[in-house]
mmCIF file with all atom_site columns, C-alpha atoms in Angstrom:
data_model
loop_
_atom_site.group_PDB
_atom_site.id
_atom_site.type_symbol
_atom_site.label_atom_id
_atom_site.label_alt_id
_atom_site.label_comp_id
_atom_site.label_asym_id
_atom_site.label_entity_id
_atom_site.label_seq_id
_atom_site.pdbx_PDB_ins_code
_atom_site.Cartn_x
_atom_site.Cartn_y
_atom_site.Cartn_z
_atom_site.occupancy
_atom_site.B_iso_or_equiv
_atom_site.pdbx_formal_charge
_atom_site.auth_seq_id
_atom_site.auth_comp_id
_atom_site.auth_asym_id
_atom_site.auth_atom_id
_atom_site.pdbx_PDB_model_num
ATOM 1   C CA . MET A 1 1   ? -0.055 -0.042 0.124  1.00 46.00 ? 1   MET A CA 1
ATOM 2   C CA . SER A 1 2   ? 1.510  3.153  -0.883 1.00 45.00 ? 2   SER A CA 1
ATOM 3   C CA . ASP A 1 3   ? 1.905  6.076  1.601  1.00 46.00 ? 3   ASP A CA 1
ATOM 4   C CA . GLU A 1 4   ? -0.622 8.437  -0.162 1.00 45.00 ? 4   GLU A CA 1
ATOM 5   C CA . HIS A 1 5   ? -3.566 5.638  1.114  1.00 45.00 ? 5   HIS A CA 1
ATOM 6   C CA . ALA A 1 6   ? -1.914 4.697  4.525  1.00 43.00 ? 6   ALA A CA 1
ATOM 7   C CA . PRO A 1 7   ? -3.903 5.698  7.321  1.00 43.00 ? 7   PRO A CA 1
ATOM 8   C CA . GLN A 1 8   ? -2.358 8.546  8.961  1.00 48.00 ? 8   GLN A CA 1
ATOM 9   C CA . GLY A 1 9   ? -1.661 9.717  12.581 1.00 47.00 ? 9   GLY A CA 1
ATOM 10  C CA . ARG A 1 10  ? -1.927 13.054 13.763 1.00 49.00 ? 10  ARG A CA 1
ATOM 11  C CA . GLN A 1 11  ? -0.326 15.661 11.160 1.00 50.00 ? 11  GLN A CA 1
ATOM 12  C CA . PRO A 1 12  ? 2.006  18.115 12.184 1.00 48.00 ? 12  PRO A CA 1
ATOM 13  C CA . LEU A 1 13  ? 0.951  21.671 12.873 1.00 49.00 ? 13  LEU A CA 1
ATOM 14  C CA . ILE A 1 14  ? 2.733  23.302 10.463 1.00 52.00 ? 14  ILE A CA 1
ATOM 15  C CA . PRO A 1 15  ? 0.858  26.347 8.563  1.00 50.00 ? 15  PRO A CA 1
ATOM 16  C CA . PRO A 1 16  ? 0.365  25.469 4.631  1.00 49.00 ? 16  PRO A CA 1
ATOM 17  C CA . GLN A 1 17  ? 3.279  27.679 3.237  1.00 50.00 ? 17  GLN A CA 1
ATOM 18  C CA . LYS A 1 18  ? 4.554  27.598 -0.307 1.00 47.00 ? 18  LYS A CA 1
ATOM 19  C CA . VAL A 1 19  ? 8.566  26.779 -0.675 1.00 46.00 ? 19  VAL A CA 1
ATOM 20  C CA . LEU A 1 20  ? 10.389 28.395 -3.664 1.00 46.00 ? 20  LEU A CA 1
ATOM 21  C CA . ARG A 1 21  ? 11.272 26.109 -6.362 1.00 47.00 ? 21  ARG A CA 1
ATOM 22  C CA . HIS A 1 22  ? 15.194 26.614 -6.377 1.00 49.00 ? 22  HIS A CA 1
ATOM 23  C CA . SER A 1 23  ? 16.681 24.685 -3.151 1.00 83.00 ? 23  SER A CA 1
ATOM 24  C CA . VAL A 1 24  ? 13.559 23.217 -2.497 1.00 87.00 ? 24  VAL A CA 1
ATOM 25  C CA . ARG A 1 25  ? 14.878 20.085 -0.791 1.00 87.00 ? 25  ARG A CA 1
ATOM 26  C CA . GLY A 1 26  ? 17.046 21.992 1.097  1.00 90.00 ? 26  GLY A CA 1
ATOM 27  C CA . GLN A 1 27  ? 14.246 24.717 2.604  1.00 91.00 ? 27  GLN A CA 1
ATOM 28  C CA . VAL A 1 28  ? 11.757 21.594 3.323  1.00 93.00 ? 28  VAL A CA 1
ATOM 29  C CA . LEU A 1 29  ? 14.559 20.027 5.570  1.00 93.00 ? 29  LEU A CA 1
ATOM 30  C CA . ASP A 1 30  ? 15.025 23.472 7.146  1.00 92.00 ? 30  ASP A CA 1
ATOM 31  C CA . ALA A 1 31  ? 11.394 23.479 7.785  1.00 92.00 ? 31  ALA A CA 1
ATOM 32  C CA . LEU A 1 32  ? 11.004 20.080 8.821  1.00 94.00 ? 32  LEU A CA 1
ATOM 33  C CA . ARG A 1 33  ? 14.259 20.318 11.325 1.00 93.00 ? 33  ARG A CA 1
ATOM 34  C CA . ALA A 1 34  ? 12.417 23.377 12.790 1.00 92.00 ? 34  ALA A CA 1
ATOM 35  C CA . ALA A 1 35  ? 9.492  21.348 13.051 1.00 91.00 ? 35  ALA A CA 1
ATOM 36  C CA . LEU A 1 36  ? 11.078 18.465 15.280 1.00 92.00 ? 36  LEU A CA 1
ATOM 37  C CA . VAL A 1 37  ? 12.665 21.042 17.655 1.00 92.00 ? 37  VAL A CA 1
ATOM 38  C CA . ASP A 1 38  ? 9.372  22.971 17.786 1.00 89.00 ? 38  ASP A CA 1
ATOM 39  C CA . GLY A 1 39  ? 7.567  19.818 18.786 1.00 87.00 ? 39  GLY A CA 1
ATOM 40  C CA . GLU A 1 40  ? 5.196  20.145 15.500 1.00 89.00 ? 40  GLU A CA 1
ATOM 41  C CA . LEU A 1 41  ? 6.434  16.473 14.360 1.00 90.00 ? 41  LEU A CA 1
ATOM 42  C CA . VAL A 1 42  ? 5.200  14.417 17.255 1.00 89.00 ? 42  VAL A CA 1
ATOM 43  C CA . PRO A 1 43  ? 7.528  11.592 18.251 1.00 90.00 ? 43  PRO A CA 1
ATOM 44  C CA . GLY A 1 44  ? 6.120  8.093  17.378 1.00 90.00 ? 44  GLY A CA 1
ATOM 45  C CA . GLU A 1 45  ? 3.765  9.547  14.618 1.00 92.00 ? 45  GLU A CA 1
ATOM 46  C CA . ILE A 1 46  ? 3.652  8.640  11.320 1.00 94.00 ? 46  ILE A CA 1
ATOM 47  C CA . TYR A 1 47  ? 3.859  11.273 8.432  1.00 94.00 ? 47  TYR A CA 1
ATOM 48  C CA . SER A 1 48  ? 3.785  10.807 4.889  1.00 92.00 ? 48  SER A CA 1
ATOM 49  C CA . GLY A 1 49  ? 5.621  12.418 2.050  1.00 91.00 ? 49  GLY A CA 1
ATOM 50  C CA . PRO A 1 50  ? 2.680  13.305 0.132  1.00 92.00 ? 50  PRO A CA 1
ATOM 51  C CA . ALA A 1 51  ? 0.480  14.846 3.023  1.00 90.00 ? 51  ALA A CA 1
ATOM 52  C CA . LEU A 1 52  ? 3.622  17.022 4.049  1.00 91.00 ? 52  LEU A CA 1
ATOM 53  C CA . GLY A 1 53  ? 4.171  17.820 0.408  1.00 90.00 ? 53  GLY A CA 1
ATOM 54  C CA . GLU A 1 54  ? 0.457  19.468 0.273  1.00 89.00 ? 54  GLU A CA 1
ATOM 55  C CA . ARG A 1 55  ? 1.579  21.568 3.248  1.00 86.00 ? 55  ARG A CA 1
ATOM 56  C CA . PHE A 1 56  ? 4.631  22.965 1.659  1.00 84.00 ? 56  PHE A CA 1
ATOM 57  C CA . GLY A 1 57  ? 2.847  23.061 -1.869 1.00 87.00 ? 57  GLY A CA 1
ATOM 58  C CA . VAL A 1 58  ? 5.866  20.965 -3.248 1.00 89.00 ? 58  VAL A CA 1
ATOM 59  C CA . SER A 1 59  ? 5.662  17.449 -4.572 1.00 89.00 ? 59  SER A CA 1
ATOM 60  C CA . ALA A 1 60  ? 6.263  14.371 -2.366 1.00 90.00 ? 60  ALA A CA 1
ATOM 61  C CA . THR A 1 61  ? 10.100 14.181 -3.921 1.00 91.00 ? 61  THR A CA 1
ATOM 62  C CA . PRO A 1 62  ? 11.900 16.859 -2.155 1.00 92.00 ? 62  PRO A CA 1
ATOM 63  C CA . VAL A 1 63  ? 9.915  15.945 1.123  1.00 93.00 ? 63  VAL A CA 1
ATOM 64  C CA . ARG A 1 64  ? 11.229 12.157 1.195  1.00 92.00 ? 64  ARG A CA 1
ATOM 65  C CA . GLU A 1 65  ? 14.527 13.366 0.251  1.00 92.00 ? 65  GLU A CA 1
ATOM 66  C CA . ALA A 1 66  ? 14.601 15.668 3.283  1.00 94.00 ? 66  ALA A CA 1
ATOM 67  C CA . MET A 1 67  ? 13.114 12.802 5.352  1.00 94.00 ? 67  MET A CA 1
ATOM 68  C CA . GLN A 1 68  ? 15.858 10.244 4.267  1.00 93.00 ? 68  GLN A CA 1
ATOM 69  C CA . GLN A 1 69  ? 18.259 12.604 5.465  1.00 93.00 ? 69  GLN A CA 1
ATOM 70  C CA . LEU A 1 70  ? 16.469 13.123 8.677  1.00 94.00 ? 70  LEU A CA 1
ATOM 71  C CA . ALA A 1 71  ? 16.931 9.119  8.736  1.00 94.00 ? 71  ALA A CA 1
ATOM 72  C CA . LEU A 1 72  ? 20.470 9.472  8.444  1.00 92.00 ? 72  LEU A CA 1
ATOM 73  C CA . GLU A 1 73  ? 20.655 11.900 11.343 1.00 90.00 ? 73  GLU A CA 1
ATOM 74  C CA . GLY A 1 74  ? 18.688 9.638  13.475 1.00 90.00 ? 74  GLY A CA 1
ATOM 75  C CA . ALA A 1 75  ? 15.261 11.834 13.653 1.00 93.00 ? 75  ALA A CA 1
ATOM 76  C CA . VAL A 1 76  ? 12.945 9.587  11.950 1.00 94.00 ? 76  VAL A CA 1
ATOM 77  C CA . GLU A 1 77  ? 12.782 5.951  10.659 1.00 95.00 ? 77  GLU A CA 1
ATOM 78  C CA . CYS A 1 78  ? 11.515 5.111  7.131  1.00 92.00 ? 78  CYS A CA 1
ATOM 79  C CA . LEU A 1 79  ? 8.532  2.864  6.941  1.00 93.00 ? 79  LEU A CA 1
ATOM 80  C CA . PRO A 1 80  ? 7.915  1.154  3.473  1.00 90.00 ? 80  PRO A CA 1
ATOM 81  C CA . ASN A 1 81  ? 4.782  1.840  1.871  1.00 86.00 ? 81  ASN A CA 1
ATOM 82  C CA . ARG A 1 82  ? 3.790  3.854  4.728  1.00 90.00 ? 82  ARG A CA 1
ATOM 83  C CA . GLY A 1 83  ? 5.832  6.926  5.686  1.00 92.00 ? 83  GLY A CA 1
ATOM 84  C CA . PHE A 1 84  ? 8.270  8.282  8.278  1.00 94.00 ? 84  PHE A CA 1
ATOM 85  C CA . ARG A 1 85  ? 7.851  7.630  11.763 1.00 95.00 ? 85  ARG A CA 1
ATOM 86  C CA . VAL A 1 86  ? 9.273  10.189 14.214 1.00 94.00 ? 86  VAL A CA 1
ATOM 87  C CA . LEU A 1 87  ? 11.707 8.635  16.563 1.00 93.00 ? 87  LEU A CA 1
ATOM 88  C CA . THR A 1 88  ? 11.163 8.822  20.258 1.00 90.00 ? 88  THR A CA 1
ATOM 89  C CA . ARG A 1 89  ? 14.251 10.066 22.416 1.00 88.00 ? 89  ARG A CA 1
ATOM 90  C CA . THR A 1 90  ? 14.745 8.934  26.000 1.00 89.00 ? 90  THR A CA 1
ATOM 91  C CA . ARG A 1 91  ? 16.068 10.653 29.186 1.00 89.00 ? 91  ARG A CA 1
ATOM 92  C CA . ARG A 1 92  ? 18.910 8.024  28.652 1.00 92.00 ? 92  ARG A CA 1
ATOM 93  C CA . SER A 1 93  ? 19.871 9.096  25.357 1.00 90.00 ? 93  SER A CA 1
ATOM 94  C CA . GLN A 1 94  ? 19.530 12.761 26.196 1.00 89.00 ? 94  GLN A CA 1
ATOM 95  C CA . ALA A 1 95  ? 22.262 12.365 29.083 1.00 91.00 ? 95  ALA A CA 1
ATOM 96  C CA . GLU A 1 96  ? 24.130 10.103 26.677 1.00 93.00 ? 96  GLU A CA 1
ATOM 97  C CA . LEU A 1 97  ? 24.146 12.993 23.945 1.00 91.00 ? 97  LEU A CA 1
ATOM 98  C CA . ALA A 1 98  ? 25.508 15.361 26.724 1.00 91.00 ? 98  ALA A CA 1
ATOM 99  C CA . GLU A 1 99  ? 28.322 12.932 27.846 1.00 92.00 ? 99  GLU A CA 1
ATOM 100 C CA . VAL A 1 100 ? 29.470 12.608 24.258 1.00 94.00 ? 100 VAL A CA 1
ATOM 101 C CA . ARG A 1 101 ? 29.311 16.540 23.550 1.00 93.00 ? 101 ARG A CA 1
ATOM 102 C CA . ALA A 1 102 ? 31.461 17.249 26.600 1.00 92.00 ? 102 ALA A CA 1
ATOM 103 C CA . LEU A 1 103 ? 33.886 14.807 25.502 1.00 93.00 ? 103 LEU A CA 1
ATOM 104 C CA . VAL A 1 104 ? 33.963 16.188 22.179 1.00 93.00 ? 104 VAL A CA 1
ATOM 105 C CA . GLU A 1 105 ? 34.127 19.800 22.935 1.00 93.00 ? 105 GLU A CA 1
ATOM 106 C CA . VAL A 1 106 ? 35.314 20.476 26.454 1.00 94.00 ? 106 VAL A CA 1
ATOM 107 C CA . PRO A 1 107 ? 39.157 19.755 25.734 1.00 95.00 ? 107 PRO A CA 1
ATOM 108 C CA . VAL A 1 108 ? 38.829 21.764 22.601 1.00 96.00 ? 108 VAL A CA 1
ATOM 109 C CA . MET A 1 109 ? 37.459 24.731 24.566 1.00 95.00 ? 109 MET A CA 1
ATOM 110 C CA . LEU A 1 110 ? 40.081 24.567 27.123 1.00 96.00 ? 110 LEU A CA 1
ATOM 111 C CA . ARG A 1 111 ? 42.835 24.343 24.396 1.00 96.00 ? 111 ARG A CA 1
ATOM 112 C CA . LEU A 1 112 ? 41.596 27.167 22.417 1.00 97.00 ? 112 LEU A CA 1
ATOM 113 C CA . ALA A 1 113 ? 40.804 29.524 26.111 1.00 96.00 ? 113 ALA A CA 1
ATOM 114 C CA . ARG A 1 114 ? 44.585 29.135 26.486 1.00 95.00 ? 114 ARG A CA 1
ATOM 115 C CA . SER A 1 115 ? 45.488 30.146 23.101 1.00 95.00 ? 115 SER A CA 1
ATOM 116 C CA . VAL A 1 116 ? 42.771 32.422 21.316 1.00 97.00 ? 116 VAL A CA 1
ATOM 117 C CA . PRO A 1 117 ? 43.169 36.078 21.783 1.00 97.00 ? 117 PRO A CA 1
ATOM 118 C CA . ALA A 1 118 ? 40.459 38.368 23.487 1.00 97.00 ? 118 ALA A CA 1
ATOM 119 C CA . ALA A 1 119 ? 39.641 40.154 20.396 1.00 97.00 ? 119 ALA A CA 1
ATOM 120 C CA . THR A 1 120 ? 38.840 37.097 18.662 1.00 98.00 ? 120 THR A CA 1
ATOM 121 C CA . TRP A 1 121 ? 36.333 36.213 21.364 1.00 97.00 ? 121 TRP A CA 1
ATOM 122 C CA . GLU A 1 122 ? 34.997 39.488 21.400 1.00 97.00 ? 122 GLU A CA 1
ATOM 123 C CA . SER A 1 123 ? 34.127 39.084 17.563 1.00 97.00 ? 123 SER A CA 1
ATOM 124 C CA . LEU A 1 124 ? 31.684 36.529 18.435 1.00 97.00 ? 124 LEU A CA 1
ATOM 125 C CA . ARG A 1 125 ? 29.640 38.519 20.719 1.00 97.00 ? 125 ARG A CA 1
ATOM 126 C CA . PRO A 1 126 ? 27.352 39.334 17.864 1.00 97.00 ? 126 PRO A CA 1
ATOM 127 C CA . ALA A 1 127 ? 26.315 35.482 17.713 1.00 97.00 ? 127 ALA A CA 1
ATOM 128 C CA . ALA A 1 128 ? 25.912 35.302 21.193 1.00 97.00 ? 128 ALA A CA 1
ATOM 129 C CA . VAL A 1 129 ? 23.605 38.626 20.653 1.00 97.00 ? 129 VAL A CA 1
ATOM 130 C CA . ALA A 1 130 ? 21.611 36.751 18.159 1.00 97.00 ? 130 ALA A CA 1
ATOM 131 C CA . ALA A 1 131 ? 20.675 33.824 20.254 1.00 96.00 ? 131 ALA A CA 1
ATOM 132 C CA . ALA A 1 132 ? 19.715 35.986 23.060 1.00 97.00 ? 132 ALA A CA 1
ATOM 133 C CA . ARG A 1 133 ? 17.175 38.099 20.856 1.00 97.00 ? 133 ARG A CA 1
ATOM 134 C CA . ALA A 1 134 ? 15.747 34.872 19.427 1.00 96.00 ? 134 ALA A CA 1
ATOM 135 C CA . ALA A 1 135 ? 15.410 33.584 23.185 1.00 96.00 ? 135 ALA A CA 1
ATOM 136 C CA . GLU A 1 136 ? 13.822 36.736 24.380 1.00 95.00 ? 136 GLU A CA 1
ATOM 137 C CA . GLU A 1 137 ? 11.372 36.430 21.302 1.00 94.00 ? 137 GLU A CA 1
ATOM 138 C CA . GLY A 1 138 ? 10.560 32.905 22.315 1.00 92.00 ? 138 GLY A CA 1
ATOM 139 C CA . ASP A 1 139 ? 11.208 31.771 18.960 1.00 93.00 ? 139 ASP A CA 1
ATOM 140 C CA . LEU A 1 140 ? 12.343 28.259 19.807 1.00 93.00 ? 140 LEU A CA 1
ATOM 141 C CA . PRO A 1 141 ? 13.353 27.037 16.195 1.00 93.00 ? 141 PRO A CA 1
ATOM 142 C CA . ARG A 1 142 ? 15.212 30.383 15.620 1.00 94.00 ? 142 ARG A CA 1
ATOM 143 C CA . TYR A 1 143 ? 17.313 30.183 18.994 1.00 95.00 ? 143 TYR A CA 1
ATOM 144 C CA . ALA A 1 144 ? 18.003 26.446 18.380 1.00 95.00 ? 144 ALA A CA 1
ATOM 145 C CA . GLU A 1 145 ? 19.496 27.444 15.195 1.00 95.00 ? 145 GLU A CA 1
ATOM 146 C CA . ALA A 1 146 ? 21.297 30.435 16.653 1.00 97.00 ? 146 ALA A CA 1
ATOM 147 C CA . ASP A 1 147 ? 22.411 28.438 19.325 1.00 96.00 ? 147 ASP A CA 1
ATOM 148 C CA . ARG A 1 148 ? 24.190 25.922 16.791 1.00 96.00 ? 148 ARG A CA 1
ATOM 149 C CA . ALA A 1 149 ? 25.667 28.919 15.055 1.00 97.00 ? 149 ALA A CA 1
ATOM 150 C CA . PHE A 1 150 ? 27.359 30.288 18.277 1.00 97.00 ? 150 PHE A CA 1
ATOM 151 C CA . HIS A 1 151 ? 28.963 26.735 18.937 1.00 96.00 ? 151 HIS A CA 1
ATOM 152 C CA . ARG A 1 152 ? 29.905 26.486 15.446 1.00 97.00 ? 152 ARG A CA 1
ATOM 153 C CA . ALA A 1 153 ? 31.606 29.670 15.378 1.00 97.00 ? 153 ALA A CA 1
ATOM 154 C CA . VAL A 1 154 ? 33.681 28.995 18.408 1.00 97.00 ? 154 VAL A CA 1
ATOM 155 C CA . LEU A 1 155 ? 34.645 25.203 17.473 1.00 97.00 ? 155 LEU A CA 1
ATOM 156 C CA . SER A 1 156 ? 35.584 26.709 14.188 1.00 97.00 ? 156 SER A CA 1
ATOM 157 C CA . LEU A 1 157 ? 38.548 28.312 15.605 1.00 97.00 ? 157 LEU A CA 1
ATOM 158 C CA . SER A 1 158 ? 40.049 25.101 15.996 1.00 97.00 ? 158 SER A CA 1
ATOM 159 C CA . GLY A 1 159 ? 40.556 24.838 12.457 1.00 96.00 ? 159 GLY A CA 1
ATOM 160 C CA . ASN A 1 160 ? 39.294 21.318 12.414 1.00 97.00 ? 160 ASN A CA 1
ATOM 161 C CA . GLY A 1 161 ? 36.457 20.988 10.031 1.00 96.00 ? 161 GLY A CA 1
ATOM 162 C CA . GLN A 1 162 ? 35.442 17.384 11.021 1.00 96.00 ? 162 GLN A CA 1
ATOM 163 C CA . LEU A 1 163 ? 35.219 18.076 14.608 1.00 96.00 ? 163 LEU A CA 1
ATOM 164 C CA . VAL A 1 164 ? 32.693 21.253 13.783 1.00 97.00 ? 164 VAL A CA 1
ATOM 165 C CA . ARG A 1 165 ? 30.701 18.597 11.509 1.00 95.00 ? 165 ARG A CA 1
ATOM 166 C CA . ILE A 1 166 ? 30.371 15.970 14.089 1.00 95.00 ? 166 ILE A CA 1
ATOM 167 C CA . ALA A 1 167 ? 29.898 18.382 17.227 1.00 95.00 ? 167 ALA A CA 1
ATOM 168 C CA . GLU A 1 168 ? 27.093 20.087 15.200 1.00 95.00 ? 168 GLU A CA 1
ATOM 169 C CA . GLU A 1 169 ? 25.475 16.874 14.578 1.00 93.00 ? 169 GLU A CA 1
ATOM 170 C CA . LEU A 1 170 ? 25.843 15.845 18.059 1.00 94.00 ? 170 LEU A CA 1
ATOM 171 C CA . HIS A 1 171 ? 23.961 19.371 18.789 1.00 94.00 ? 171 HIS A CA 1
ATOM 172 C CA . ARG A 1 172 ? 21.066 18.999 16.403 1.00 93.00 ? 172 ARG A CA 1
ATOM 173 C CA . ARG A 1 173 ? 20.122 15.727 17.990 1.00 91.00 ? 173 ARG A CA 1
ATOM 174 C CA . ALA A 1 174 ? 20.457 17.200 21.713 1.00 91.00 ? 174 ALA A CA 1
ATOM 175 C CA . GLN A 1 175 ? 17.920 20.101 20.626 1.00 90.00 ? 175 GLN A CA 1
ATOM 176 C CA . TRP A 1 176 ? 15.029 17.520 19.904 1.00 89.00 ? 176 TRP A CA 1
ATOM 177 C CA . PRO A 1 177 ? 12.519 17.337 22.683 1.00 85.00 ? 177 PRO A CA 1
ATOM 178 C CA . LEU A 1 178 ? 11.480 14.669 24.893 1.00 84.00 ? 178 LEU A CA 1
ATOM 179 C CA . PRO A 1 179 ? 7.878  13.332 24.244 1.00 80.00 ? 179 PRO A CA 1
ATOM 180 C CA . ASP A 1 180 ? 7.042  13.835 28.009 1.00 76.00 ? 180 ASP A CA 1
ATOM 181 C CA . ALA A 1 181 ? 8.721  17.192 28.314 1.00 74.00 ? 181 ALA A CA 1
ATOM 182 C CA . PRO A 1 182 ? 6.551  20.684 28.732 1.00 77.00 ? 182 PRO A CA 1
ATOM 183 C CA . ARG A 1 183 ? 7.260  23.068 25.838 1.00 79.00 ? 183 ARG A CA 1
ATOM 184 C CA . VAL A 1 184 ? 10.530 25.285 26.917 1.00 83.00 ? 184 VAL A CA 1
ATOM 185 C CA . ARG A 1 185 ? 9.412  28.382 28.132 1.00 86.00 ? 185 ARG A CA 1
ATOM 186 C CA . ARG A 1 186 ? 10.851 32.048 27.157 1.00 88.00 ? 186 ARG A CA 1
ATOM 187 C CA . GLY A 1 187 ? 12.631 32.251 30.391 1.00 91.00 ? 187 GLY A CA 1
ATOM 188 C CA . GLU A 1 188 ? 14.398 28.982 29.983 1.00 91.00 ? 188 GLU A CA 1
ATOM 189 C CA . LEU A 1 189 ? 15.350 30.150 26.861 1.00 92.00 ? 189 LEU A CA 1
ATOM 190 C CA . VAL A 1 190 ? 17.035 33.329 28.221 1.00 95.00 ? 190 VAL A CA 1
ATOM 191 C CA . ALA A 1 191 ? 18.815 31.695 30.987 1.00 94.00 ? 191 ALA A CA 1
ATOM 192 C CA . ASP A 1 192 ? 20.110 29.264 28.260 1.00 93.00 ? 192 ASP A CA 1
ATOM 193 C CA . ALA A 1 193 ? 21.257 32.140 25.949 1.00 94.00 ? 193 ALA A CA 1
ATOM 194 C CA . ALA A 1 194 ? 22.735 34.095 28.866 1.00 95.00 ? 194 ALA A CA 1
ATOM 195 C CA . GLU A 1 195 ? 25.192 31.527 29.037 1.00 95.00 ? 195 GLU A CA 1
ATOM 196 C CA . HIS A 1 196 ? 27.148 32.429 25.778 1.00 96.00 ? 196 HIS A CA 1
ATOM 197 C CA . SER A 1 197 ? 27.509 35.506 26.816 1.00 96.00 ? 197 SER A CA 1
ATOM 198 C CA . ALA A 1 198 ? 28.953 33.989 30.243 1.00 97.00 ? 198 ALA A CA 1
ATOM 199 C CA . LEU A 1 199 ? 31.281 31.532 28.266 1.00 96.00 ? 199 LEU A CA 1
ATOM 200 C CA . LEU A 1 200 ? 32.608 34.724 26.121 1.00 97.00 ? 200 LEU A CA 1
ATOM 201 C CA . ASP A 1 201 ? 33.497 36.417 29.231 1.00 97.00 ? 201 ASP A CA 1
ATOM 202 C CA . ALA A 1 202 ? 35.384 33.436 30.694 1.00 97.00 ? 202 ALA A CA 1
ATOM 203 C CA . LEU A 1 203 ? 37.538 32.740 27.539 1.00 97.00 ? 203 LEU A CA 1
ATOM 204 C CA . VAL A 1 204 ? 38.451 36.436 27.121 1.00 96.00 ? 204 VAL A CA 1
ATOM 205 C CA . ALA A 1 205 ? 39.708 36.203 30.977 1.00 96.00 ? 205 ALA A CA 1
ATOM 206 C CA . ARG A 1 206 ? 41.032 32.527 30.075 1.00 95.00 ? 206 ARG A CA 1
ATOM 207 C CA . ASP A 1 207 ? 39.515 31.538 33.376 1.00 96.00 ? 207 ASP A CA 1
ATOM 208 C CA . LEU A 1 208 ? 39.533 27.761 32.733 1.00 96.00 ? 208 LEU A CA 1
ATOM 209 C CA . PRO A 1 209 ? 37.861 26.268 35.349 1.00 95.00 ? 209 PRO A CA 1
ATOM 210 C CA . VAL A 1 210 ? 34.626 28.807 34.533 1.00 96.00 ? 210 VAL A CA 1
ATOM 211 C CA . VAL A 1 211 ? 35.060 27.627 30.831 1.00 95.00 ? 211 VAL A CA 1
ATOM 212 C CA . GLU A 1 212 ? 34.871 23.967 31.542 1.00 93.00 ? 212 GLU A CA 1
ATOM 213 C CA . ALA A 1 213 ? 31.929 24.494 34.498 1.00 93.00 ? 213 ALA A CA 1
ATOM 214 C CA . LEU A 1 214 ? 29.793 26.582 31.923 1.00 93.00 ? 214 LEU A CA 1
ATOM 215 C CA . VAL A 1 215 ? 29.955 24.346 28.931 1.00 91.00 ? 215 VAL A CA 1
ATOM 216 C CA . ARG A 1 216 ? 29.342 20.870 30.967 1.00 88.00 ? 216 ARG A CA 1
ATOM 217 C CA . ALA A 1 217 ? 25.963 22.983 32.380 1.00 88.00 ? 217 ALA A CA 1
ATOM 218 C CA . HIS A 1 218 ? 25.256 24.167 28.788 1.00 84.00 ? 218 HIS A CA 1
ATOM 219 C CA . PHE A 1 219 ? 25.168 20.606 27.488 1.00 82.00 ? 219 PHE A CA 1
ATOM 220 C CA . ALA A 1 220 ? 23.516 19.542 30.698 1.00 75.00 ? 220 ALA A CA 1
ATOM 221 C CA . GLY A 1 221 ? 20.513 21.515 30.047 1.00 66.00 ? 221 GLY A CA 1
ATOM 222 C CA . ALA A 1 222 ? 20.303 21.048 26.584 1.00 61.00 ? 222 ALA A CA 1
#
């Protein structure tokens, strides 16, 4: 049975929208990633390519391609002739991600703290401000992107592209909500965003114990 005729679960609360024809797959992928972060794609639910395509005003093909990318990222699983099921995260998997992120990023942050000049850290203030602005507006998907952008900018100073890619993939997975968790409140986003500025302050001061404590706490709260 094709996914067009399969019984569907609850459909996502993504407002109908048109997507420009250039880079359609990339735009659909961005929209689906935002829907995952915002909880609009519900863990455990099955979604079909045609149904989502109608919401975006595109064919099912770019939706399926985007969903296949999300499957590679561990966000969904492909169900032949049915569609895609959003995978359910657990608190254990969340804790494991936090541990792995710390193992990957903390040593790099500490090394950079010893060598990168203060002026370079100050140049990253706009990235911290962008995250803070998204948090103030309570825009969870935009904050998630700004949060990744800040960490990407910091880790890029290592000059290790493979590290940056792996860290961003781990970070993206850490941002998917738990199925039983309440929606993140604006105040929580603001507090999380404030940690970026505090981290920059510690990096400028080369205060390694504070750098390590802030990074570990940031991961634990992700």
